[in-house]
Amino acid sequence: MIRYYLAFVLALTMVGNAQAQQQQLGPDKELTPEDVEDRIRTQEKPMYTPFVELYLLEETKAIRKEMQDTRAELIEKVVEKELSVADKTMSYAADTVTYFFYLIAGATSILVMLGWNSIRDMRNQLTTLAEKRVNELVVEYETRLKFIEEQLQQKSEIIHQNQADIERTNEVHALWLKASQETSQQNKITTYDQILDLRPDDVEALSYKADAVLEIREPLWAISLCQRALKLAPDNGHALYQLACAYAEIGRWEDAISTLAKALEISEAYRDDASVDPSFTQLHEHDSFRNLVFTDQDDSTDI
């Protein structure tokens, strides 16, 4: 839900920026997709505001309070249900014993009227039978109550797990916001490590950490991070692109080009990034790289 809110706010921000640019261009000139793309590339300020973060925190607080209220209401209903079941059990047991005593009294009266002399034996047998039946009922209701208790325990554990997941998600979201605001690559790496401590299999955190590692000239470290990410998600385009950059940094040209080709199969957007990425500077004269990245220029040259 939080991700949807953030996407909605970002979309509103982009629409507002587009409208502002349209006003700057004038009423006679229509805003083209190229203008919007150029505006996004030259964006100097982040597309979020403290109001967005405050809004998300307030929504998180409301969700947490709603979960607590739901838990309290569930516990109250469970207690009421247990009390109701216990009352019904005791009432049923008391009624059963009463009916057995009525039956014994009636049978005794009949036996007296018929002149039987074994009334005491009959009473003892009926008493034993009544106690046996009552014990069976008690055992049956205890079994049912135990089953209900187990079900409630499972639901309680699920609620606790969901609450922990929500708190972990909020913490990870706050760390992503912090990483986006950091200017130091070392601080970004530290923040990504904190995210990986909470979610060791976060592919995005691994690939973005590899990007930051490449910025501090550690291509071997970046290769290790990208390979770890690709084991979790083989079709992750960002991890493939960062791996290609790392291969290019250490001079493995063929591996860099083949890996970049895989990334371009996932998203054509990496073609523009590769054309200006300093990691591929030494590959600009490589025919395979030019055929892969500068396809438009090659077509215009042929014409």
mmCIF file of C-alpha atoms in Angstrom:
data_model
loop_
_atom_site.group_PDB
_atom_site.id
_atom_site.type_symbol
_atom_site.label_atom_id
_atom_site.label_comp_id
_atom_site.label_asym_id
_atom_site.label_seq_id
_atom_site.Cartn_x
_atom_site.Cartn_y
_atom_site.Cartn_z
ATOM 1 C CA MET A 1 0.000 0.000 0.000
ATOM 2 C CA ILE A 2 2.831 2.425 0.882
ATOM 3 C CA ARG A 3 4.490 1.742 -2.461
ATOM 4 C CA TYR A 4 1.247 2.622 -4.261
ATOM 5 C CA TYR A 5 0.970 5.907 -2.317
ATOM 6 C CA LEU A 6 4.541 6.826 -3.204
ATOM 7 C CA ALA A 7 4.010 6.017 -6.869
ATOM 8 C CA PHE A 8 0.833 8.106 -6.865
ATOM 9 C CA VAL A 9 2.591 11.123 -5.329
ATOM 10 C CA LEU A 10 5.528 10.811 -7.738
ATOM 11 C CA ALA A 11 3.101 10.653 -10.645
ATOM 12 C CA LEU A 12 1.386 13.844 -9.440
ATOM 13 C CA THR A 13 4.790 15.517 -9.109
ATOM 14 C CA MET A 14 5.732 14.538 -12.675
ATOM 15 C CA VAL A 15 2.411 15.861 -14.000
ATOM 16 C CA GLY A 16 2.939 19.115 -12.120
ATOM 17 C CA ASN A 17 6.438 19.476 -13.542
ATOM 18 C CA ALA A 18 5.116 18.791 -17.045
ATOM 19 C CA GLN A 19 2.417 21.453 -16.650
ATOM 20 C CA ALA A 20 4.967 23.964 -15.362
ATOM 21 C CA GLN A 21 7.210 23.286 -18.343
ATOM 22 C CA GLN A 22 4.236 23.684 -20.695
ATOM 23 C CA GLN A 23 3.544 27.115 -19.197
ATOM 24 C CA GLN A 24 7.201 28.067 -19.704
ATOM 25 C CA LEU A 25 7.068 26.994 -23.377
ATOM 26 C CA GLY A 26 3.975 29.045 -24.035
ATOM 27 C CA PRO A 27 0.451 28.248 -25.240
ATOM 28 C CA ASP A 28 1.456 27.959 -28.918
ATOM 29 C CA LYS A 29 4.124 25.344 -28.448
ATOM 30 C CA GLU A 30 3.103 21.801 -27.596
ATOM 31 C CA LEU A 31 5.067 19.831 -24.992
ATOM 32 C CA THR A 32 6.680 16.775 -26.627
ATOM 33 C CA PRO A 33 7.905 13.508 -25.026
ATOM 34 C CA GLU A 34 11.462 14.622 -25.807
ATOM 35 C CA ASP A 35 10.916 17.761 -23.692
ATOM 36 C CA VAL A 36 9.623 15.673 -20.797
ATOM 37 C CA GLU A 37 12.566 13.267 -21.040
ATOM 38 C CA ASP A 38 15.024 16.203 -21.186
ATOM 39 C CA ARG A 39 13.325 17.738 -18.130
ATOM 40 C CA ILE A 40 13.705 14.448 -16.193
ATOM 41 C CA ARG A 41 17.372 14.153 -17.133
ATOM 42 C CA THR A 42 18.144 17.737 -16.062
ATOM 43 C CA GLN A 43 16.189 17.407 -12.795
ATOM 44 C CA GLU A 44 18.334 18.969 -10.077
ATOM 45 C CA LYS A 45 16.059 18.583 -7.070
ATOM 46 C CA PRO A 46 14.519 15.313 -5.842
ATOM 47 C CA MET A 47 10.949 14.578 -6.958
ATOM 48 C CA TYR A 48 9.772 14.094 -3.439
ATOM 49 C CA THR A 49 9.158 16.484 -0.557
ATOM 50 C CA PRO A 50 9.233 16.112 3.218
ATOM 51 C CA PHE A 51 5.457 16.164 3.004
ATOM 52 C CA VAL A 52 5.555 12.795 1.190
ATOM 53 C CA GLU A 53 7.725 11.232 3.881
ATOM 54 C CA LEU A 54 5.505 12.701 6.623
ATOM 55 C CA TYR A 55 2.430 11.402 4.808
ATOM 56 C CA LEU A 56 3.910 7.904 4.601
ATOM 57 C CA LEU A 57 4.890 7.945 8.276
ATOM 58 C CA GLU A 58 1.371 9.030 9.239
ATOM 59 C CA GLU A 59 -0.112 6.251 7.102
ATOM 60 C CA THR A 60 2.232 3.741 8.739
ATOM 61 C CA LYS A 61 1.230 4.955 12.184
ATOM 62 C CA ALA A 62 -2.454 4.619 11.263
ATOM 63 C CA ILE A 63 -1.903 1.066 9.986
ATOM 64 C CA ARG A 64 -0.063 0.110 13.167
ATOM 65 C CA LYS A 65 -2.855 1.534 15.348
ATOM 66 C CA GLU A 66 -5.459 -0.280 13.257
ATOM 67 C CA MET A 67 -3.555 -3.568 13.735
ATOM 68 C CA GLN A 68 -3.443 -3.013 17.504
ATOM 69 C CA ASP A 69 -7.178 -2.238 17.615
ATOM 70 C CA THR A 70 -7.887 -5.342 15.520
ATOM 71 C CA ARG A 71 -5.810 -7.475 17.857
ATOM 72 C CA ALA A 72 -7.608 -6.099 20.937
ATOM 73 C CA GLU A 73 -11.002 -6.697 19.324
ATOM 74 C CA LEU A 74 -10.010 -10.260 18.352
ATOM 75 C CA ILE A 75 -8.840 -11.047 21.889
ATOM 76 C CA GLU A 76 -12.079 -9.644 23.329
ATOM 77 C CA LYS A 77 -14.199 -11.766 20.992
ATOM 78 C CA VAL A 78 -12.125 -14.867 21.750
ATOM 79 C CA VAL A 79 -12.552 -14.381 25.488
ATOM 80 C CA GLU A 80 -16.293 -13.900 25.061
ATOM 81 C CA LYS A 81 -16.450 -17.044 22.933
ATOM 82 C CA GLU A 82 -14.514 -19.074 25.503
ATOM 83 C CA LEU A 83 -16.792 -17.877 28.323
ATOM 84 C CA SER A 84 -19.868 -18.702 26.258
ATOM 85 C CA VAL A 85 -18.565 -22.190 25.472
ATOM 86 C CA ALA A 86 -17.681 -22.787 29.127
ATOM 87 C CA ASP A 87 -21.147 -21.650 30.260
ATOM 88 C CA LYS A 88 -22.836 -23.904 27.743
ATOM 89 C CA THR A 89 -20.628 -26.821 28.785
ATOM 90 C CA MET A 90 -21.434 -26.447 32.469
ATOM 91 C CA SER A 91 -25.117 -25.963 31.725
ATOM 92 C CA TYR A 92 -25.221 -29.038 29.542
ATOM 93 C CA ALA A 93 -23.353 -31.117 32.117
ATOM 94 C CA ALA A 94 -25.660 -29.963 34.924
ATOM 95 C CA ASP A 95 -28.758 -30.672 32.828
ATOM 96 C CA THR A 96 -27.419 -34.115 31.941
ATOM 97 C CA VAL A 97 -26.765 -35.017 35.570
ATOM 98 C CA THR A 98 -30.208 -33.709 36.541
ATOM 99 C CA TYR A 99 -31.889 -35.793 33.841
ATOM 100 C CA PHE A 100 -30.006 -38.887 34.998
ATOM 101 C CA PHE A 101 -31.111 -38.335 38.571
ATOM 102 C CA TYR A 102 -34.699 -37.894 37.390
ATOM 103 C CA LEU A 103 -34.323 -41.122 35.470
ATOM 104 C CA ILE A 104 -32.904 -42.863 38.534
ATOM 105 C CA ALA A 105 -35.722 -41.551 40.718
ATOM 106 C CA GLY A 106 -38.308 -42.708 38.194
ATOM 107 C CA ALA A 107 -36.703 -46.117 37.832
ATOM 108 C CA THR A 108 -36.472 -46.457 41.608
ATOM 109 C CA SER A 109 -40.136 -45.618 41.992
ATOM 110 C CA ILE A 110 -41.068 -48.206 39.405
ATOM 111 C CA LEU A 111 -38.924 -50.824 41.094
ATOM 112 C CA VAL A 112 -40.495 -50.059 44.479
ATOM 113 C CA MET A 113 -43.911 -50.326 42.945
ATOM 114 C CA LEU A 114 -43.004 -53.678 41.393
ATOM 115 C CA GLY A 115 -41.517 -54.878 44.649
ATOM 116 C CA TRP A 116 -37.897 -55.303 43.522
ATOM 117 C CA ASN A 117 -35.341 -55.686 46.301
ATOM 118 C CA SER A 118 -32.215 -54.754 44.311
ATOM 119 C CA ILE A 119 -32.865 -50.999 44.259
ATOM 120 C CA ARG A 120 -29.448 -50.213 45.772
ATOM 121 C CA ASP A 121 -27.664 -52.185 43.050
ATOM 122 C CA MET A 122 -29.630 -50.432 40.365
ATOM 123 C CA ARG A 123 -28.873 -47.052 41.903
ATOM 124 C CA ASN A 124 -25.175 -47.825 42.025
ATOM 125 C CA GLN A 125 -25.160 -48.929 38.401
ATOM 126 C CA LEU A 126 -27.095 -45.866 37.275
ATOM 127 C CA THR A 127 -24.775 -43.606 39.276
ATOM 128 C CA THR A 128 -21.745 -45.219 37.659
ATOM 129 C CA LEU A 129 -23.293 -44.856 34.232
ATOM 130 C CA ALA A 130 -24.098 -41.193 34.866
ATOM 131 C CA GLU A 131 -20.564 -40.455 36.075
ATOM 132 C CA LYS A 132 -19.111 -42.195 33.042
ATOM 133 C CA ARG A 133 -21.276 -40.180 30.684
ATOM 134 C CA VAL A 134 -20.412 -36.930 32.447
ATOM 135 C CA ASN A 135 -16.706 -37.743 32.248
ATOM 136 C CA GLU A 136 -17.024 -38.433 28.536
ATOM 137 C CA LEU A 137 -18.732 -35.086 28.015
ATOM 138 C CA VAL A 138 -16.056 -33.282 30.016
ATOM 139 C CA VAL A 139 -13.278 -34.917 27.985
ATOM 140 C CA GLU A 140 -15.029 -34.059 24.724
ATOM 141 C CA TYR A 141 -15.445 -30.393 25.624
ATOM 142 C CA GLU A 142 -11.893 -30.173 26.897
ATOM 143 C CA THR A 143 -10.729 -31.464 23.520
ATOM 144 C CA ARG A 144 -12.811 -28.868 21.719
ATOM 145 C CA LEU A 145 -11.526 -26.083 23.952
ATOM 146 C CA LYS A 146 -7.952 -27.203 23.329
ATOM 147 C CA PHE A 147 -8.538 -27.105 19.568
ATOM 148 C CA ILE A 148 -9.998 -23.594 19.832
ATOM 149 C CA GLU A 149 -7.011 -22.496 21.903
ATOM 150 C CA GLU A 150 -4.584 -23.845 19.288
ATOM 151 C CA GLN A 151 -6.426 -22.007 16.533
ATOM 152 C CA LEU A 152 -6.297 -18.773 18.500
ATOM 153 C CA GLN A 153 -2.590 -19.270 19.135
ATOM 154 C CA GLN A 154 -1.944 -19.693 15.419
ATOM 155 C CA LYS A 155 -3.915 -16.554 14.579
ATOM 156 C CA SER A 156 -2.041 -14.627 17.255
ATOM 157 C CA GLU A 157 1.287 -15.739 15.786
ATOM 158 C CA ILE A 158 0.160 -14.664 12.318
ATOM 159 C CA ILE A 159 -0.794 -11.233 13.668
ATOM 160 C CA HIS A 160 2.604 -10.855 15.353
ATOM 161 C CA GLN A 161 4.368 -11.916 12.158
ATOM 162 C CA ASN A 162 2.396 -9.433 10.049
ATOM 163 C CA GLN A 163 3.157 -6.654 12.499
ATOM 164 C CA ALA A 164 6.873 -7.511 12.376
ATOM 165 C CA ASP A 165 6.767 -7.513 8.559
ATOM 166 C CA ILE A 166 5.137 -4.080 8.545
ATOM 167 C CA GLU A 167 7.759 -2.672 10.902
ATOM 168 C CA ARG A 168 10.559 -4.206 8.811
ATOM 169 C CA THR A 169 9.054 -2.757 5.627
ATOM 170 C CA ASN A 170 8.842 0.687 7.183
ATOM 171 C CA GLU A 171 12.460 0.496 8.303
ATOM 172 C CA VAL A 172 13.626 -0.640 4.852
ATOM 173 C CA HIS A 173 11.643 2.166 3.211
ATOM 174 C CA ALA A 174 13.280 4.720 5.508
ATOM 175 C CA LEU A 175 16.721 3.341 4.621
ATOM 176 C CA TRP A 176 15.971 3.614 0.878
ATOM 177 C CA LEU A 177 14.997 7.260 1.374
ATOM 178 C CA LYS A 178 18.202 7.829 3.318
ATOM 179 C CA ALA A 179 20.294 6.188 0.579
ATOM 180 C CA SER A 180 18.685 8.368 -2.093
ATOM 181 C CA GLN A 181 19.659 11.483 -0.135
ATOM 182 C CA GLU A 182 23.265 10.457 0.532
ATOM 183 C CA THR A 183 25.988 12.086 -1.570
ATOM 184 C CA SER A 184 28.871 9.982 -0.275
ATOM 185 C CA GLN A 185 29.246 6.581 -1.913
ATOM 186 C CA GLN A 186 30.643 5.111 1.300
ATOM 187 C CA ASN A 187 27.542 6.248 3.207
ATOM 188 C CA LYS A 188 25.349 4.716 0.510
ATOM 189 C CA ILE A 189 27.186 1.405 0.850
ATOM 190 C CA THR A 190 26.644 1.512 4.618
ATOM 191 C CA THR A 191 22.926 2.159 4.115
ATOM 192 C CA TYR A 192 22.614 -0.692 1.594
ATOM 193 C CA ASP A 193 24.339 -2.984 4.105
ATOM 194 C CA GLN A 194 21.687 -2.062 6.672
ATOM 195 C CA ILE A 195 18.970 -2.950 4.151
ATOM 196 C CA LEU A 196 20.669 -6.288 3.447
ATOM 197 C CA ASP A 197 20.839 -6.992 7.168
ATOM 198 C CA LEU A 198 17.038 -6.753 7.240
ATOM 199 C CA ARG A 199 16.520 -8.447 3.856
ATOM 200 C CA PRO A 200 19.546 -10.548 2.827
ATOM 201 C CA ASP A 201 17.924 -11.512 -0.488
ATOM 202 C CA ASP A 202 17.049 -7.971 -1.619
ATOM 203 C CA VAL A 203 18.229 -7.985 -5.254
ATOM 204 C CA GLU A 204 17.760 -4.241 -5.710
ATOM 205 C CA ALA A 205 19.912 -3.464 -2.679
ATOM 206 C CA LEU A 206 22.667 -5.763 -4.015
ATOM 207 C CA SER A 207 22.648 -4.182 -7.487
ATOM 208 C CA TYR A 208 22.596 -0.601 -6.175
ATOM 209 C CA LYS A 209 25.378 -1.438 -3.758
ATOM 210 C CA ALA A 210 27.373 -2.743 -6.740
ATOM 211 C CA ASP A 211 26.778 0.600 -8.468
ATOM 212 C CA ALA A 212 28.145 2.463 -5.437
ATOM 213 C CA VAL A 213 31.111 0.084 -5.225
ATOM 214 C CA LEU A 214 31.972 0.799 -8.866
ATOM 215 C CA GLU A 215 32.018 4.507 -8.056
ATOM 216 C CA ILE A 216 34.835 3.910 -5.545
ATOM 217 C CA ARG A 217 36.782 1.825 -8.103
ATOM 218 C CA GLU A 218 36.201 -1.648 -6.670
ATOM 219 C CA PRO A 219 35.121 -3.664 -9.762
ATOM 220 C CA LEU A 220 35.927 -7.098 -8.297
ATOM 221 C CA TRP A 221 33.705 -6.392 -5.314
ATOM 222 C CA ALA A 222 30.982 -5.205 -7.677
ATOM 223 C CA ILE A 223 31.259 -8.434 -9.716
ATOM 224 C CA SER A 224 30.750 -10.499 -6.571
ATOM 225 C CA LEU A 225 27.657 -8.479 -5.592
ATOM 226 C CA CYS A 226 26.139 -8.696 -9.084
ATOM 227 C CA GLN A 227 26.676 -12.446 -9.327
ATOM 228 C CA ARG A 228 25.008 -12.861 -5.944
ATOM 229 C CA ALA A 229 22.042 -10.789 -7.143
ATOM 230 C CA LEU A 230 21.762 -12.741 -10.414
ATOM 231 C CA LYS A 231 21.623 -16.036 -8.530
ATOM 232 C CA LEU A 232 18.481 -14.715 -6.844
ATOM 233 C CA ALA A 233 17.021 -13.038 -9.974
ATOM 234 C CA PRO A 234 18.722 -14.064 -13.272
ATOM 235 C CA ASP A 235 16.575 -11.595 -15.280
ATOM 236 C CA ASN A 236 17.381 -8.498 -13.213
ATOM 237 C CA GLY A 237 18.454 -5.911 -15.793
ATOM 238 C CA HIS A 238 20.126 -3.518 -13.349
ATOM 239 C CA ALA A 239 22.348 -6.280 -11.950
ATOM 240 C CA LEU A 240 23.320 -7.355 -15.497
ATOM 241 C CA TYR A 241 24.182 -3.777 -16.454
ATOM 242 C CA GLN A 242 26.346 -3.252 -13.349
ATOM 243 C CA LEU A 243 28.082 -6.584 -13.998
ATOM 244 C CA ALA A 244 28.876 -5.466 -17.566
ATOM 245 C CA CYS A 245 30.345 -2.216 -16.210
ATOM 246 C CA ALA A 246 32.484 -4.150 -13.747
ATOM 247 C CA TYR A 247 33.772 -6.470 -16.488
ATOM 248 C CA ALA A 248 34.672 -3.434 -18.595
ATOM 249 C CA GLU A 249 36.543 -1.880 -15.661
ATOM 250 C CA ILE A 250 38.877 -4.885 -15.367
ATOM 251 C CA GLY A 251 39.371 -5.298 -19.132
ATOM 252 C CA ARG A 252 37.149 -8.314 -19.787
ATOM 253 C CA TRP A 253 35.741 -6.796 -22.973
ATOM 254 C CA GLU A 254 33.947 -9.841 -24.392
ATOM 255 C CA ASP A 255 32.260 -10.626 -21.075
ATOM 256 C CA ALA A 256 31.249 -6.979 -20.730
ATOM 257 C CA ILE A 257 29.681 -6.870 -24.216
ATOM 258 C CA SER A 258 27.825 -10.181 -23.841
ATOM 259 C CA THR A 259 26.492 -9.203 -20.415
ATOM 260 C CA LEU A 260 25.427 -5.779 -21.702
ATOM 261 C CA ALA A 261 23.567 -7.502 -24.549
ATOM 262 C CA LYS A 262 21.579 -9.519 -21.997
ATOM 263 C CA ALA A 263 20.713 -6.326 -20.120
ATOM 264 C CA LEU A 264 19.537 -4.662 -23.367
ATOM 265 C CA GLU A 265 17.260 -7.620 -24.077
ATOM 266 C CA ILE A 266 15.500 -6.828 -20.801
ATOM 267 C CA SER A 267 15.379 -3.028 -21.235
ATOM 268 C CA GLU A 268 16.423 -0.804 -24.148
ATOM 269 C CA ALA A 269 16.904 2.078 -21.685
ATOM 270 C CA TYR A 270 20.358 0.723 -20.824
ATOM 271 C CA ARG A 271 21.514 1.537 -24.370
ATOM 272 C CA ASP A 272 21.540 5.276 -23.677
ATOM 273 C CA ASP A 273 23.206 4.722 -20.309
ATOM 274 C CA ALA A 274 25.946 2.615 -21.872
ATOM 275 C CA SER A 275 26.667 5.223 -24.541
ATOM 276 C CA VAL A 276 27.711 7.782 -21.895
ATOM 277 C CA ASP A 277 28.868 5.536 -19.064
ATOM 278 C CA PRO A 278 32.592 6.142 -18.337
ATOM 279 C CA SER A 279 33.035 2.446 -17.593
ATOM 280 C CA PHE A 280 32.615 1.707 -21.327
ATOM 281 C CA THR A 281 34.866 4.516 -22.594
ATOM 282 C CA GLN A 282 37.585 2.136 -23.755
ATOM 283 C CA LEU A 283 35.002 0.079 -25.660
ATOM 284 C CA HIS A 284 33.799 2.907 -27.901
ATOM 285 C CA GLU A 285 36.172 1.817 -30.652
ATOM 286 C CA HIS A 286 35.228 -1.830 -30.310
ATOM 287 C CA ASP A 287 33.067 -2.918 -33.264
ATOM 288 C CA SER A 288 30.863 -5.266 -31.242
ATOM 289 C CA PHE A 289 30.181 -2.557 -28.703
ATOM 290 C CA ARG A 290 29.397 0.055 -31.355
ATOM 291 C CA ASN A 291 27.059 -2.311 -33.192
ATOM 292 C CA LEU A 292 25.317 -3.036 -29.910
ATOM 293 C CA VAL A 293 25.027 0.494 -28.486
ATOM 294 C CA PHE A 294 25.380 3.032 -31.321
ATOM 295 C CA THR A 295 22.891 1.429 -33.685
ATOM 296 C CA ASP A 296 21.279 4.740 -34.678
ATOM 297 C CA GLN A 297 24.610 6.301 -35.583
ATOM 298 C CA ASP A 298 25.587 3.279 -37.653
ATOM 299 C CA ASP A 299 22.300 3.444 -39.577
ATOM 300 C CA SER A 300 22.747 7.162 -40.300
ATOM 301 C CA THR A 301 26.324 6.534 -41.458
ATOM 302 C CA ASP A 302 25.152 3.845 -43.880
ATOM 303 C CA ILE A 303 22.542 6.170 -45.313
#
